[in-house]
Amino acid sequence: MTFIPIQEILAGKHEGEHVSIRGWIYRKRESKKTIFMLIRDATGIIQVIVKEGTQAWKEAEKITIESSSSLEGTVKTDKRAPGGYEISIEKMAIIGLAERFPISKDLSEEFLRDVRHLWLRSRKMNLVMRTRSEVLRLTHKFFRERGFIEISPPMFITSACEGGSTLFHAKYFDRDLYLTQSAQLYSEILIYSLEKIYTCAPSFRAEKSRTIRHLTEYWHVEPEWAFADMKDVMQIEEDLVSYVCQNVAQRCKSELEELEVNPEKLLKAKPPFPRIDYKEAIERLQRKGFGLKWGEDLGYDEEKSLAEEFGEPFFVYDYPKEIKAFYCKTYRDRPKIAMSVDMLVPRIGELTTGGAREDDKDELIRRIEESGLRVEDYEWYIDMRRYGTVPHAGFGLGVERLLMWLLDLDNIIDTIPFPRTIRRSFP
Ligand code: 4AD
Ligand code: MG
């Protein structure tokens, strides 16, 4: 027997036909002679009606919320039914009878997080996961179409990329290792062979604070390419974000609609994105009463406030080198300034960090020492500057932050099936 996806029926392709569907019971309402149910499958939700006296009646009486079932009946239009179609059921079989489902209406966020394994069946999660898959597909497509080769970075690493304070320690037989914070240092190795590469892989951060934009395990998109500078970084970043926005607006139309996301914001995201340097960011913030001085890093409040002014994605570039990582290249005529750029978006703040990498061996060694790191931990990284060094650049984008912005989600944990935070590593 062929089972028809519910979405096809809602699209009007089977009106008047006898069809079979299968899925789970989403809602059930009984009156004396009829049982109304909403059935959900991966593609949609449809109303079905079971009348007394049919074979289906006994099964429908027994069936409980979230039971799985297969059903047969005739499709008709019905203006009152959600989606405009209804199936009048003649035959029905219970596949798996569910016990009393613990999730009903009006439950606390906290409870929903405890029963994440069940909450993932919700319509909201279904829609977010579909959009997530599309965002990932588009990201891969974007880089491949531009000749970037995907590489697979290691997860166990020996030395920090983004500072020791967020490193996860891992016991590795009789040695001590860490979980990767970024593929970058390894990606830099591969450009000497492939020139243009990218990764889409997990990064781990021992983030000790609870915020709406931090996970301890997140998916990190990181391209790296040879013969590139700051200008190239900003251009690829805005092209990527715009490409994802335009395509999501088109291809995820129904998901956006159901999630009540206005696609206007996505359609508006077109290059060139506005850009200001760090100095101007500080001045703007000081004018707004922030007590921030040159040399200090922007925090969440500062980023959010700046982003509110712009109301769209924008860049802040040329940061003081002290607040950026050791690998950032500095301007030869302005040694205090790092060629580093962040993209910020409204409500969330930082979406990406990128820039040019120090390609001079001696300067890199100086920066490693200056940052309080051990040169011997970075010997292989320094080798890249010994054997045919090139100017190169790259950036990192957090997939979950992008989704949070795209879909107007309140918290980053709703963008990933199994969020890991300081308090949650279950289920
Ligand atoms: O700014 P970050 O730390 O930069 C790097 O890791 C560079 N090595 C990237 C590169 O140049 N290849 O992280 C990059 C992005 C951030 O802008 C943010 O979007 C995301 O990763 N990110 C997080 N997302 C969720 N939870 C966290 N704890 C995150 N930490 C960073
Ligand atoms: Mg950053």
CSV table of C-alpha atoms and ligand atoms in Angstrom, one decimal:
chain,number,residue,atom,x,y,z
A,1,MET,CA,0.0,0.0,0.0
A,2,THR,CA,1.2,3.5,-0.7
A,3,PHE,CA,0.9,6.0,2.0
A,4,ILE,CA,0.4,9.6,1.0
A,5,PRO,CA,2.3,12.4,2.8
A,6,ILE,CA,-0.1,14.7,4.6
A,7,GLN,CA,1.4,17.8,2.9
A,8,GLU,CA,0.3,16.4,-0.5
A,9,ILE,CA,-3.2,16.1,0.6
A,10,LEU,CA,-3.2,19.6,2.1
A,11,ALA,CA,-1.8,20.9,-1.2
A,12,GLY,CA,-5.1,19.7,-2.8
A,13,LYS,CA,-3.6,16.9,-4.9
A,14,HIS,CA,-6.0,14.1,-3.7
A,15,GLU,CA,-9.4,15.7,-3.4
A,16,GLY,CA,-12.2,13.2,-3.6
A,17,GLU,CA,-9.7,10.3,-3.6
A,18,HIS,CA,-9.5,7.3,-1.4
A,19,VAL,CA,-6.1,7.5,0.4
A,20,SER,CA,-4.0,5.9,3.1
A,21,ILE,CA,-2.0,7.9,5.6
A,22,ARG,CA,0.1,7.0,8.6
A,23,GLY,CA,1.3,9.1,11.5
A,24,TRP,CA,0.7,10.0,15.1
A,25,ILE,CA,-2.4,11.2,16.9
A,26,TYR,CA,-1.9,14.9,17.6
A,27,ARG,CA,-5.4,15.8,19.0
A,28,LYS,CA,-8.6,13.9,19.7
A,29,ARG,CA,-12.1,15.2,20.4
A,30,GLU,CA,-15.1,12.9,20.8
A,31,SER,CA,-18.8,13.5,20.6
A,32,LYS,CA,-21.5,10.9,20.7
A,33,LYS,CA,-21.4,9.7,17.1
A,34,THR,CA,-18.1,11.2,15.7
A,35,ILE,CA,-14.5,11.3,16.7
A,36,PHE,CA,-12.4,14.2,15.3
A,37,MET,CA,-8.6,13.7,15.3
A,38,LEU,CA,-5.6,15.6,14.1
A,39,ILE,CA,-3.0,13.3,12.6
A,40,ARG,CA,0.5,14.4,12.1
A,41,ASP,CA,3.3,12.9,9.9
A,42,ALA,CA,6.7,14.4,9.1
A,43,THR,CA,5.1,16.7,6.5
A,44,GLY,CA,2.0,18.1,8.1
A,45,ILE,CA,-1.1,17.9,10.2
A,46,ILE,CA,-4.6,17.0,8.9
A,47,GLN,CA,-8.0,16.6,10.5
A,48,VAL,CA,-9.8,13.2,10.2
A,49,ILE,CA,-13.2,12.3,11.2
A,50,VAL,CA,-14.4,8.8,12.3
A,51,LYS,CA,-18.2,8.0,12.3
A,52,GLU,CA,-19.9,5.5,14.5
A,53,GLY,CA,-20.5,2.2,12.8
A,54,THR,CA,-17.4,2.1,10.7
A,55,GLN,CA,-14.5,-0.4,11.2
A,56,ALA,CA,-12.4,2.6,12.4
A,57,TRP,CA,-14.7,3.5,15.2
A,58,LYS,CA,-13.5,0.9,17.8
A,59,GLU,CA,-9.9,1.7,17.1
A,60,ALA,CA,-10.5,5.5,17.3
A,61,GLU,CA,-12.3,5.1,20.6
A,62,LYS,CA,-9.3,3.2,22.0
A,63,ILE,CA,-6.5,5.3,20.5
A,64,THR,CA,-4.6,7.8,22.7
A,65,ILE,CA,-2.6,11.0,22.0
A,66,GLU,CA,0.8,10.2,20.3
A,67,SER,CA,-0.2,6.7,19.4
A,68,SER,CA,1.0,5.7,15.9
A,69,SER,CA,-1.6,4.6,13.4
A,70,SER,CA,-2.4,3.9,9.8
A,71,LEU,CA,-5.7,5.2,8.4
A,72,GLU,CA,-7.7,4.9,5.2
A,73,GLY,CA,-10.5,7.1,4.0
A,74,THR,CA,-11.8,9.7,1.5
A,75,VAL,CA,-10.4,13.2,1.2
A,76,LYS,CA,-12.8,16.1,1.0
A,77,THR,CA,-12.6,19.9,1.3
A,78,ASP,CA,-13.8,21.3,4.5
A,79,LYS,CA,-13.5,25.0,5.2
A,80,ARG,CA,-13.7,24.5,9.0
A,81,ALA,CA,-10.8,22.0,9.1
A,82,PRO,CA,-7.3,23.4,9.7
A,83,GLY,CA,-5.6,23.4,6.3
A,84,GLY,CA,-8.9,23.2,4.4
A,85,TYR,CA,-9.0,19.4,4.0
A,86,GLU,CA,-10.5,16.5,6.0
A,87,ILE,CA,-10.4,12.8,5.6
A,88,SER,CA,-13.4,10.8,6.4
A,89,ILE,CA,-12.0,7.6,7.8
A,90,GLU,CA,-13.3,4.1,6.9
A,91,LYS,CA,-10.5,1.9,8.1
A,92,MET,CA,-7.9,2.4,10.9
A,93,ALA,CA,-5.2,0.3,12.6
A,94,ILE,CA,-3.3,1.1,15.7
A,95,ILE,CA,0.4,0.5,15.3
A,96,GLY,CA,1.7,1.5,18.7
A,97,LEU,CA,-0.7,2.5,21.4
A,98,ALA,CA,0.8,5.3,23.5
A,99,GLU,CA,0.6,5.6,27.3
A,100,ARG,CA,-0.6,8.9,28.7
A,101,PHE,CA,1.6,11.5,27.0
A,102,PRO,CA,3.3,13.7,29.5
A,103,ILE,CA,3.2,16.8,27.4
A,104,SER,CA,-0.1,18.6,27.1
A,105,LYS,CA,-0.8,22.3,26.9
A,106,ASP,CA,0.8,25.1,29.0
A,107,LEU,CA,3.8,23.4,30.4
A,108,SER,CA,6.8,25.2,31.6
A,109,GLU,CA,9.9,25.7,29.5
A,110,GLU,CA,11.9,23.8,32.1
A,111,PHE,CA,9.7,20.8,31.9
A,112,LEU,CA,9.8,20.8,28.1
A,113,ARG,CA,13.6,20.7,28.4
A,114,ASP,CA,13.4,17.7,30.7
A,115,VAL,CA,11.3,15.8,28.1
A,116,ARG,CA,13.2,17.1,25.1
A,117,HIS,CA,13.1,13.6,23.6
A,118,LEU,CA,9.3,13.9,23.4
A,119,TRP,CA,9.1,17.7,22.8
A,120,LEU,CA,11.1,17.2,19.6
A,121,ARG,CA,7.9,15.8,18.1
A,122,SER,CA,6.2,19.2,18.5
A,123,ARG,CA,5.3,21.1,15.4
A,124,LYS,CA,7.6,24.0,16.4
A,125,MET,CA,10.6,21.7,16.7
A,126,ASN,CA,9.7,19.9,13.4
A,127,LEU,CA,9.7,23.3,11.6
A,128,VAL,CA,12.9,24.5,13.2
A,129,MET,CA,14.7,21.2,12.4
A,130,ARG,CA,13.6,21.4,8.8
A,131,THR,CA,14.9,25.0,8.5
A,132,ARG,CA,18.1,24.0,10.2
A,133,SER,CA,18.6,21.2,7.6
A,134,GLU,CA,18.0,23.7,4.8
A,135,VAL,CA,20.4,26.3,6.3
A,136,LEU,CA,23.1,23.6,6.5
A,137,ARG,CA,22.4,22.4,2.9
A,138,LEU,CA,22.6,26.0,1.6
A,139,THR,CA,25.9,26.6,3.5
A,140,HIS,CA,27.5,23.6,1.9
A,141,LYS,CA,26.2,24.6,-1.5
A,142,PHE,CA,27.4,28.1,-1.1
A,143,PHE,CA,31.0,27.1,-0.4
A,144,ARG,CA,31.1,24.2,-2.9
A,145,GLU,CA,29.8,26.5,-5.7
A,146,ARG,CA,32.7,28.8,-5.0
A,147,GLY,CA,35.4,26.0,-5.1
A,148,PHE,CA,35.9,25.5,-1.4
A,149,ILE,CA,36.7,21.9,-0.4
A,150,GLU,CA,35.1,20.5,2.8
A,151,ILE,CA,37.6,19.0,5.2
A,152,SER,CA,37.1,17.1,8.4
A,153,PRO,CA,38.9,18.6,11.4
A,154,PRO,CA,39.9,16.7,14.6
A,155,MET,CA,37.8,17.0,17.7
A,156,PHE,CA,40.6,15.9,20.1
A,157,ILE,CA,43.2,18.6,20.1
A,158,THR,CA,46.4,19.5,22.0
A,159,SER,CA,46.4,23.3,22.3
A,160,ALA,CA,43.9,26.1,22.5
A,161,CYS,CA,42.7,28.2,19.6
A,162,GLU,CA,40.4,30.5,21.5
A,163,GLY,CA,42.0,30.9,24.9
A,164,GLY,CA,42.2,28.5,27.9
A,165,SER,CA,39.2,29.6,29.8
A,166,THR,CA,36.7,27.8,27.7
A,167,LEU,CA,38.7,24.7,26.9
A,168,PHE,CA,37.1,21.3,27.8
A,169,HIS,CA,39.6,18.9,29.2
A,170,ALA,CA,39.5,15.3,28.1
A,171,LYS,CA,41.3,12.3,29.5
A,172,TYR,CA,42.9,10.5,26.6
A,173,PHE,CA,44.4,7.2,27.8
A,174,ASP,CA,47.3,8.4,29.9
A,175,ARG,CA,47.5,11.9,28.4
A,176,ASP,CA,45.6,15.1,28.7
A,177,LEU,CA,43.8,16.5,25.6
A,178,TYR,CA,41.1,19.0,24.9
A,179,LEU,CA,38.0,19.2,22.8
A,180,THR,CA,38.3,21.5,19.9
A,181,GLN,CA,37.0,25.1,20.1
A,182,SER,CA,37.6,25.9,16.4
A,183,ALA,CA,38.9,24.0,13.4
A,184,GLN,CA,40.9,27.1,12.4
A,185,LEU,CA,44.4,26.1,13.2
A,186,TYR,CA,44.0,22.8,11.4
A,187,SER,CA,42.2,24.4,8.5
A,188,GLU,CA,45.2,26.7,8.0
A,189,ILE,CA,47.3,23.6,7.4
A,190,LEU,CA,45.1,22.4,4.6
A,191,ILE,CA,45.1,25.6,2.6
A,192,TYR,CA,48.8,24.8,1.7
A,193,SER,CA,47.4,21.9,-0.3
A,194,LEU,CA,43.8,22.8,-1.2
A,195,GLU,CA,43.9,26.7,-1.0
A,196,LYS,CA,40.2,27.1,-0.3
A,197,ILE,CA,38.7,24.9,2.4
A,198,TYR,CA,35.8,25.0,4.8
A,199,THR,CA,34.5,22.9,7.8
A,200,CYS,CA,31.1,22.4,9.3
A,201,ALA,CA,31.7,20.6,12.5
A,202,PRO,CA,31.1,20.8,16.3
A,203,SER,CA,33.0,23.2,18.5
A,204,PHE,CA,33.1,22.9,22.2
A,205,ARG,CA,33.3,25.7,24.7
A,206,ALA,CA,33.2,25.4,28.5
A,207,GLU,CA,31.0,28.5,28.8
A,208,LYS,CA,30.3,28.8,32.4
A,209,SER,CA,27.5,31.4,32.2
A,210,ARG,CA,23.9,30.8,31.3
A,211,THR,CA,22.9,33.1,28.4
A,212,ILE,CA,20.5,32.9,25.5
A,213,ARG,CA,23.3,32.7,23.0
A,214,HIS,CA,25.8,30.2,24.3
A,215,LEU,CA,26.0,26.5,24.0
A,216,THR,CA,28.8,24.3,25.2
A,217,GLU,CA,28.6,22.3,22.0
A,218,TYR,CA,27.7,24.1,18.8
A,219,TRP,CA,28.0,23.7,15.0
A,220,HIS,CA,30.7,25.9,13.6
A,221,VAL,CA,31.1,26.8,9.9
A,222,GLU,CA,34.7,27.9,9.2
A,223,PRO,CA,36.1,28.7,5.8
A,224,GLU,CA,39.8,29.4,5.4
A,225,TRP,CA,41.5,30.4,2.2
A,226,ALA,CA,44.9,31.4,0.8
A,227,PHE,CA,45.9,34.8,-0.7
A,228,ALA,CA,43.0,36.5,1.1
A,229,ASP,CA,42.7,39.6,3.2
A,230,MET,CA,40.1,41.4,5.4
A,231,LYS,CA,38.2,42.7,2.4
A,232,ASP,CA,37.7,39.2,1.1
A,233,VAL,CA,36.5,38.0,4.5
A,234,MET,CA,33.8,40.6,4.8
A,235,GLN,CA,32.7,40.0,1.2
A,236,ILE,CA,32.4,36.2,1.6
A,237,GLU,CA,30.6,36.6,4.9
A,238,GLU,CA,28.0,39.0,3.6
A,239,ASP,CA,27.5,36.9,0.5
A,240,LEU,CA,27.0,33.8,2.6
A,241,VAL,CA,24.6,35.3,5.0
A,242,SER,CA,22.6,37.0,2.2
A,243,TYR,CA,22.6,33.7,0.2
A,244,VAL,CA,21.2,31.8,3.1
A,245,CYS,CA,18.6,34.5,3.9
A,246,GLN,CA,17.3,34.8,0.3
A,247,ASN,CA,17.1,31.1,-0.2
A,248,VAL,CA,15.5,30.4,3.2
A,249,ALA,CA,12.9,33.1,2.5
A,250,GLN,CA,12.0,31.2,-0.7
A,251,ARG,CA,12.4,27.6,0.1
A,252,CYS,CA,11.2,27.6,3.7
A,253,LYS,CA,8.2,29.8,3.1
A,254,SER,CA,5.7,27.6,4.8
A,255,GLU,CA,8.0,27.0,7.8
A,256,LEU,CA,8.5,30.7,8.3
A,257,GLU,CA,4.8,31.3,8.0
A,258,GLU,CA,3.9,28.7,10.6
A,259,LEU,CA,6.6,30.0,12.9
A,260,GLU,CA,5.3,33.5,12.4
A,261,VAL,CA,8.5,34.8,11.1
A,262,ASN,CA,8.3,37.8,8.8
A,263,PRO,CA,10.5,37.1,5.8
A,264,GLU,CA,11.0,40.8,5.2
A,265,LYS,CA,14.2,40.8,7.3
A,266,LEU,CA,15.7,38.0,5.3
A,267,LEU,CA,14.8,39.5,1.9
A,268,LYS,CA,16.4,42.8,3.0
A,269,ALA,CA,19.7,41.2,3.9
A,270,LYS,CA,21.7,42.0,0.8
A,271,PRO,CA,25.4,43.1,0.4
A,272,PRO,CA,27.0,45.4,1.1
A,273,PHE,CA,26.4,45.2,4.8
A,274,PRO,CA,27.1,48.4,6.8
A,275,ARG,CA,30.6,48.4,8.4
A,276,ILE,CA,32.1,50.5,11.2
A,277,ASP,CA,35.5,50.2,12.8
A,278,TYR,CA,36.0,49.4,16.4
A,279,LYS,CA,36.9,53.0,17.2
A,280,GLU,CA,33.6,54.2,15.8
A,281,ALA,CA,31.8,51.5,17.7
A,282,ILE,CA,33.3,52.8,21.0
A,283,GLU,CA,32.4,56.3,20.1
A,284,ARG,CA,28.8,55.4,19.3
A,285,LEU,CA,28.5,53.5,22.6
A,286,GLN,CA,30.1,56.3,24.6
A,287,ARG,CA,27.5,58.7,23.1
A,288,LYS,CA,24.8,56.4,24.3
A,289,GLY,CA,26.2,56.5,27.9
A,290,PHE,CA,28.2,53.2,27.9
A,291,GLY,CA,31.3,53.6,30.1
A,292,LEU,CA,33.5,51.7,27.6
A,293,LYS,CA,37.0,52.8,26.8
A,294,TRP,CA,39.3,52.1,23.8
A,295,GLY,CA,40.9,48.7,24.4
A,296,GLU,CA,37.9,47.1,26.1
A,297,ASP,CA,35.9,44.3,24.5
A,298,LEU,CA,32.3,44.7,23.6
A,299,GLY,CA,30.0,42.6,25.8
A,300,TYR,CA,26.5,41.4,25.0
A,301,ASP,CA,24.8,44.6,26.1
A,302,GLU,CA,27.1,46.8,24.0
A,303,GLU,CA,26.7,44.5,20.9
A,304,LYS,CA,22.9,44.4,21.3
A,305,SER,CA,22.7,48.2,21.6
A,306,LEU,CA,24.8,48.8,18.5
A,307,ALA,CA,22.9,46.2,16.6
A,308,GLU,CA,19.6,47.9,17.5
A,309,GLU,CA,20.9,51.0,15.8
A,310,PHE,CA,21.6,49.2,12.6
A,311,GLY,CA,18.5,46.8,12.7
A,312,GLU,CA,20.3,44.5,10.2
A,313,PRO,CA,23.6,42.5,10.0
A,314,PHE,CA,26.7,44.7,10.0
A,315,PHE,CA,30.4,44.5,10.6
A,316,VAL,CA,32.7,45.9,13.3
A,317,TYR,CA,36.4,45.6,12.2
A,318,ASP,CA,39.9,46.6,13.3
A,319,TYR,CA,39.9,45.7,17.0
A,320,PRO,CA,42.8,46.3,19.4
A,321,LYS,CA,45.0,43.2,19.2
A,322,GLU,CA,44.9,42.7,23.0
A,323,ILE,CA,41.2,41.6,22.9
A,324,LYS,CA,41.7,39.3,19.9
A,325,ALA,CA,43.4,35.9,19.6
A,326,PHE,CA,47.2,35.4,19.1
A,327,TYR,CA,46.9,34.3,15.5
A,328,CYS,CA,45.3,37.7,14.3
A,329,LYS,CA,47.5,39.6,11.9
A,330,THR,CA,48.3,43.2,12.9
A,331,TYR,CA,48.7,46.1,10.5
A,332,ARG,CA,52.4,46.8,9.9
A,333,ASP,CA,51.8,50.6,10.2
A,334,ARG,CA,49.4,50.2,13.2
A,335,PRO,CA,50.8,47.4,15.3
A,336,LYS,CA,48.2,47.8,18.0
A,337,ILE,CA,45.3,47.0,15.6
A,338,ALA,CA,44.3,43.4,14.6
A,339,MET,CA,42.9,42.6,11.2
A,340,SER,CA,39.8,41.1,12.9
A,341,VAL,CA,36.2,41.6,12.1
A,342,ASP,CA,32.9,40.5,13.7
A,343,MET,CA,29.5,40.4,12.1
A,344,LEU,CA,26.7,41.4,14.5
A,345,VAL,CA,23.0,40.9,14.1
A,346,PRO,CA,20.1,42.4,16.0
A,347,ARG,CA,19.1,40.8,19.4
A,348,ILE,CA,22.0,38.3,19.4
A,349,GLY,CA,25.1,40.4,18.8
A,350,GLU,CA,28.1,38.5,17.4
A,351,LEU,CA,27.3,36.0,14.7
A,352,THR,CA,30.8,35.6,13.2
A,353,THR,CA,34.5,36.4,14.0
A,354,GLY,CA,37.1,36.3,11.2
A,355,GLY,CA,40.1,38.1,9.8
A,356,ALA,CA,43.6,37.8,8.4
A,357,ARG,CA,46.0,35.5,10.1
A,358,GLU,CA,49.6,36.4,11.1
A,359,ASP,CA,51.7,35.0,8.3
A,360,ASP,CA,55.1,36.1,9.4
A,361,LYS,CA,57.0,33.5,11.5
A,362,ASP,CA,58.8,35.9,13.9
A,363,GLU,CA,55.8,38.1,14.4
A,364,LEU,CA,53.6,35.0,15.2
A,365,ILE,CA,56.1,33.7,17.7
A,366,ARG,CA,56.1,37.1,19.4
A,367,ARG,CA,52.3,37.1,19.5
A,368,ILE,CA,52.2,33.6,21.0
A,369,GLU,CA,54.7,34.6,23.7
A,370,GLU,CA,52.9,37.9,24.3
A,371,SER,CA,49.6,36.0,24.8
A,372,GLY,CA,51.2,33.9,27.6
A,373,LEU,CA,51.1,30.7,25.5
A,374,ARG,CA,53.9,28.1,25.1
A,375,VAL,CA,55.6,28.3,21.7
A,376,GLU,CA,56.4,24.6,21.8
A,377,ASP,CA,52.6,23.8,21.8
A,378,TYR,CA,52.3,25.6,18.4
A,379,GLU,CA,55.4,24.3,16.6
A,380,TRP,CA,53.4,22.7,13.8
A,381,TYR,CA,51.4,25.8,13.4
A,382,ILE,CA,54.5,27.9,13.1
A,383,ASP,CA,55.8,25.5,10.5
A,384,MET,CA,53.2,26.8,8.2
A,385,ARG,CA,55.1,30.1,8.2
A,386,ARG,CA,58.4,28.4,7.7
A,387,TYR,CA,57.5,26.6,4.5
A,388,GLY,CA,55.9,28.8,1.9
A,389,THR,CA,53.9,31.2,4.0
A,390,VAL,CA,51.0,33.1,2.3
A,391,PRO,CA,48.6,35.8,3.4
A,392,HIS,CA,45.4,34.0,4.3
A,393,ALA,CA,42.2,34.6,6.1
A,394,GLY,CA,39.0,33.0,7.3
A,395,PHE,CA,36.1,33.2,9.7
A,396,GLY,CA,33.8,31.2,12.0
A,397,LEU,CA,30.0,31.4,12.1
A,398,GLY,CA,27.8,29.8,14.7
A,399,VAL,CA,25.0,27.9,13.0
A,400,GLU,CA,22.8,28.1,16.0
A,401,ARG,CA,23.2,31.8,16.3
A,402,LEU,CA,22.3,32.2,12.7
A,403,LEU,CA,19.1,30.1,13.1
A,404,MET,CA,18.2,32.0,16.2
A,405,TRP,CA,18.3,35.2,14.3
A,406,LEU,CA,16.7,33.8,11.1
A,407,LEU,CA,13.7,32.4,13.1
A,408,ASP,CA,13.3,35.0,15.8
A,409,LEU,CA,13.9,32.4,18.5
A,410,ASP,CA,14.2,33.5,22.1
A,411,ASN,CA,16.9,31.1,23.1
A,412,ILE,CA,19.7,29.3,21.3
A,413,ILE,CA,18.6,25.9,22.8
A,414,ASP,CA,15.6,25.8,20.4
A,415,THR,CA,17.9,25.7,17.4
A,416,ILE,CA,19.5,22.3,18.0
A,417,PRO,CA,17.9,19.0,18.8
A,418,PHE,CA,19.9,18.2,21.9
A,419,PRO,CA,21.3,21.4,23.4
A,420,ARG,CA,24.3,21.2,25.7
A,421,THR,CA,24.7,24.0,28.2
A,422,ILE,CA,26.3,24.4,31.6
A,423,ARG,CA,23.2,23.0,33.2
A,424,ARG,CA,22.0,20.5,30.6
A,425,SER,CA,23.6,17.5,29.0
A,426,PHE,CA,20.5,15.3,29.0
A,427,PRO,CA,18.8,13.8,27.1
B,1,4AD,O1,34.4,34.2,17.8
B,1,4AD,P1,34.9,32.7,17.9
B,1,4AD,O2,35.4,32.2,19.1
B,1,4AD,O3,36.0,32.6,16.7
B,1,4AD,C1,36.7,31.5,16.4
B,1,4AD,O4,36.6,30.4,17.0
B,1,4AD,C2,37.6,31.6,15.2
B,1,4AD,N1,38.7,30.6,15.4
B,1,4AD,C3,36.8,31.4,14.0
B,1,4AD,C4,37.6,31.4,12.7
B,1,4AD,O5,38.2,32.5,12.4
B,1,4AD,N2,37.7,30.3,12.0
B,1,4AD,O6,33.7,31.8,17.4
B,1,4AD,C5,33.1,32.0,16.1
B,1,4AD,C6,31.6,32.0,16.2
B,1,4AD,C7,31.1,33.2,17.0
B,1,4AD,O7,31.0,34.3,16.3
B,1,4AD,C8,29.7,32.6,17.4
B,1,4AD,O8,28.8,32.8,16.3
B,1,4AD,C9,30.0,31.1,17.5
B,1,4AD,O9,31.2,30.8,16.8
B,1,4AD,N3,30.1,30.8,18.9
B,1,4AD,C10,29.2,30.2,19.7
B,1,4AD,N4,27.9,29.7,19.4
B,1,4AD,C11,27.2,29.1,20.3
B,1,4AD,N5,27.7,28.9,21.6
B,1,4AD,C12,28.9,29.3,21.9
B,1,4AD,N6,29.4,29.1,23.2
B,1,4AD,C13,29.7,30.0,21.0
B,1,4AD,N7,31.0,30.5,21.0
B,1,4AD,C14,31.2,31.0,19.7
B,2,MG,MG,34.4,36.0,18.4
